[in-house]
Each structure stands twice: as structure tokens, then as C-alpha cells.
Amino acid sequence: MSMIERIRTRRDANRRARAIEHALRSTNSPAVREEILAIAQRHMS
């Protein structure tokens, strides 16, 4: 893996993590929060 690919992969992962954190913070519903976490875990593995 080239250095550029590594940087791009890390940047994409950071962007996804920030999007997930924003979604979790902006919802008040525990059910929605659980669904977001389930989807995030599915995509991480």
C-alpha cells in the first residue's frame, strides 16, 4: 500500500467516525442510536 493510499484510507476512516459521532449526538432516541451503532459496526468489520 502506498503512502498516499494509507493517508486517504485514514482520512476516510476519520470522516466516517466524525459522521457517526455527529449522528449519535444529534439523535435523542435510544433505538436510533443502537441502529446507528449496529450499522457502524457492520461497516467497520
Short mmCIF file of N, CA and C in Angstrom, two decimals:
data_model
loop_
_atom_site.label_atom_id
_atom_site.label_comp_id
_atom_site.label_asym_id
_atom_site.label_seq_id
_atom_site.Cartn_x
_atom_site.Cartn_y
_atom_site.Cartn_z
N MET A 1 0.85 -1.19 0.00
CA MET A 1 0.00 0.00 0.00
C MET A 1 0.89 1.24 0.00
N SER A 2 0.60 2.14 -0.90
CA SER A 2 1.42 3.35 -0.98
C SER A 2 1.06 4.32 0.14
N MET A 3 1.94 5.27 0.36
CA MET A 3 1.72 6.25 1.42
C MET A 3 0.46 7.06 1.15
N ILE A 4 0.23 7.40 -0.12
CA ILE A 4 -0.97 8.18 -0.49
C ILE A 4 -2.23 7.39 -0.15
N GLU A 5 -2.24 6.10 -0.49
CA GLU A 5 -3.41 5.26 -0.18
C GLU A 5 -3.64 5.18 1.32
N ARG A 6 -2.55 5.07 2.09
CA ARG A 6 -2.67 5.00 3.54
C ARG A 6 -3.29 6.26 4.11
N ILE A 7 -2.82 7.42 3.61
CA ILE A 7 -3.35 8.71 4.07
C ILE A 7 -4.82 8.82 3.69
N ARG A 8 -5.16 8.44 2.47
CA ARG A 8 -6.54 8.52 2.00
C ARG A 8 -7.44 7.61 2.83
N THR A 9 -6.99 6.40 3.12
CA THR A 9 -7.77 5.46 3.92
C THR A 9 -8.00 6.00 5.32
N ARG A 10 -6.94 6.56 5.91
CA ARG A 10 -7.06 7.11 7.26
C ARG A 10 -8.01 8.30 7.27
N ARG A 11 -7.91 9.15 6.24
CA ARG A 11 -8.79 10.33 6.17
C ARG A 11 -10.24 9.90 6.02
N ASP A 12 -10.50 8.90 5.19
CA ASP A 12 -11.86 8.39 5.01
C ASP A 12 -12.40 7.81 6.32
N ALA A 13 -11.55 7.07 7.04
CA ALA A 13 -11.97 6.49 8.32
C ALA A 13 -12.30 7.58 9.33
N ASN A 14 -11.48 8.63 9.36
CA ASN A 14 -11.75 9.74 10.27
C ASN A 14 -13.05 10.44 9.92
N ARG A 15 -13.29 10.62 8.62
CA ARG A 15 -14.52 11.27 8.17
C ARG A 15 -15.74 10.45 8.58
N ARG A 16 -15.66 9.13 8.41
CA ARG A 16 -16.76 8.25 8.80
C ARG A 16 -16.98 8.31 10.30
N ALA A 17 -15.89 8.28 11.08
CA ALA A 17 -16.01 8.33 12.54
C ALA A 17 -16.68 9.62 12.99
N ARG A 18 -16.30 10.74 12.38
CA ARG A 18 -16.91 12.03 12.74
C ARG A 18 -18.39 12.05 12.37
N ALA A 19 -18.73 11.46 11.22
CA ALA A 19 -20.13 11.42 10.79
C ALA A 19 -20.96 10.58 11.77
N ILE A 20 -20.40 9.45 12.20
CA ILE A 20 -21.10 8.58 13.15
C ILE A 20 -21.28 9.31 14.48
N GLU A 21 -20.21 9.96 14.96
CA GLU A 21 -20.32 10.70 16.23
C GLU A 21 -21.37 11.80 16.12
N HIS A 22 -21.40 12.49 15.01
CA HIS A 22 -22.39 13.57 14.81
C HIS A 22 -23.81 12.99 14.83
N ALA A 23 -24.01 11.87 14.14
CA ALA A 23 -25.33 11.24 14.10
C ALA A 23 -25.76 10.80 15.50
N LEU A 24 -24.81 10.23 16.26
CA LEU A 24 -25.14 9.77 17.61
C LEU A 24 -25.49 10.95 18.52
N ARG A 25 -24.77 12.05 18.37
CA ARG A 25 -25.03 13.22 19.20
C ARG A 25 -26.35 13.89 18.85
N SER A 26 -26.72 13.83 17.58
CA SER A 26 -27.90 14.58 17.14
C SER A 26 -29.21 13.82 17.35
N THR A 27 -29.13 12.55 17.73
CA THR A 27 -30.37 11.80 17.97
C THR A 27 -30.65 11.66 19.46
N ASN A 28 -31.92 11.71 19.81
CA ASN A 28 -32.32 11.53 21.20
C ASN A 28 -32.88 10.14 21.45
N SER A 29 -33.16 9.42 20.37
CA SER A 29 -33.82 8.12 20.50
C SER A 29 -32.80 7.00 20.73
N PRO A 30 -32.94 6.25 21.81
CA PRO A 30 -32.02 5.12 22.05
C PRO A 30 -32.09 4.07 20.93
N ALA A 31 -33.27 3.88 20.36
CA ALA A 31 -33.41 2.88 19.29
C ALA A 31 -32.62 3.31 18.06
N VAL A 32 -32.71 4.59 17.72
CA VAL A 32 -31.95 5.10 16.56
C VAL A 32 -30.46 5.00 16.84
N ARG A 33 -30.06 5.33 18.06
CA ARG A 33 -28.65 5.26 18.45
C ARG A 33 -28.12 3.83 18.30
N GLU A 34 -28.90 2.86 18.75
CA GLU A 34 -28.49 1.45 18.63
C GLU A 34 -28.38 1.04 17.17
N GLU A 35 -29.30 1.53 16.34
CA GLU A 35 -29.28 1.19 14.91
C GLU A 35 -28.02 1.79 14.25
N ILE A 36 -27.70 3.03 14.58
CA ILE A 36 -26.50 3.66 14.03
C ILE A 36 -25.26 2.87 14.42
N LEU A 37 -25.18 2.48 15.70
CA LEU A 37 -24.01 1.70 16.16
C LEU A 37 -23.93 0.35 15.45
N ALA A 38 -25.09 -0.28 15.25
CA ALA A 38 -25.11 -1.59 14.58
C ALA A 38 -24.61 -1.45 13.14
N ILE A 39 -25.07 -0.42 12.45
CA ILE A 39 -24.63 -0.19 11.07
C ILE A 39 -23.14 0.13 11.03
N ALA A 40 -22.68 0.96 11.97
CA ALA A 40 -21.27 1.34 12.01
C ALA A 40 -20.39 0.10 12.24
N GLN A 41 -20.82 -0.76 13.17
CA GLN A 41 -20.04 -1.96 13.46
C GLN A 41 -20.00 -2.90 12.26
N ARG A 42 -21.11 -2.97 11.53
CA ARG A 42 -21.17 -3.82 10.35
C ARG A 42 -20.16 -3.34 9.31
N HIS A 43 -20.02 -2.02 9.17
CA HIS A 43 -19.13 -1.46 8.16
C HIS A 43 -17.66 -1.50 8.59
N MET A 44 -17.43 -1.49 9.88
CA MET A 44 -16.04 -1.50 10.38
C MET A 44 -15.39 -2.86 10.20
N SER A 45 -16.18 -3.92 10.35
CA SER A 45 -15.60 -5.28 10.29
C SER A 45 -15.49 -5.79 8.87
#
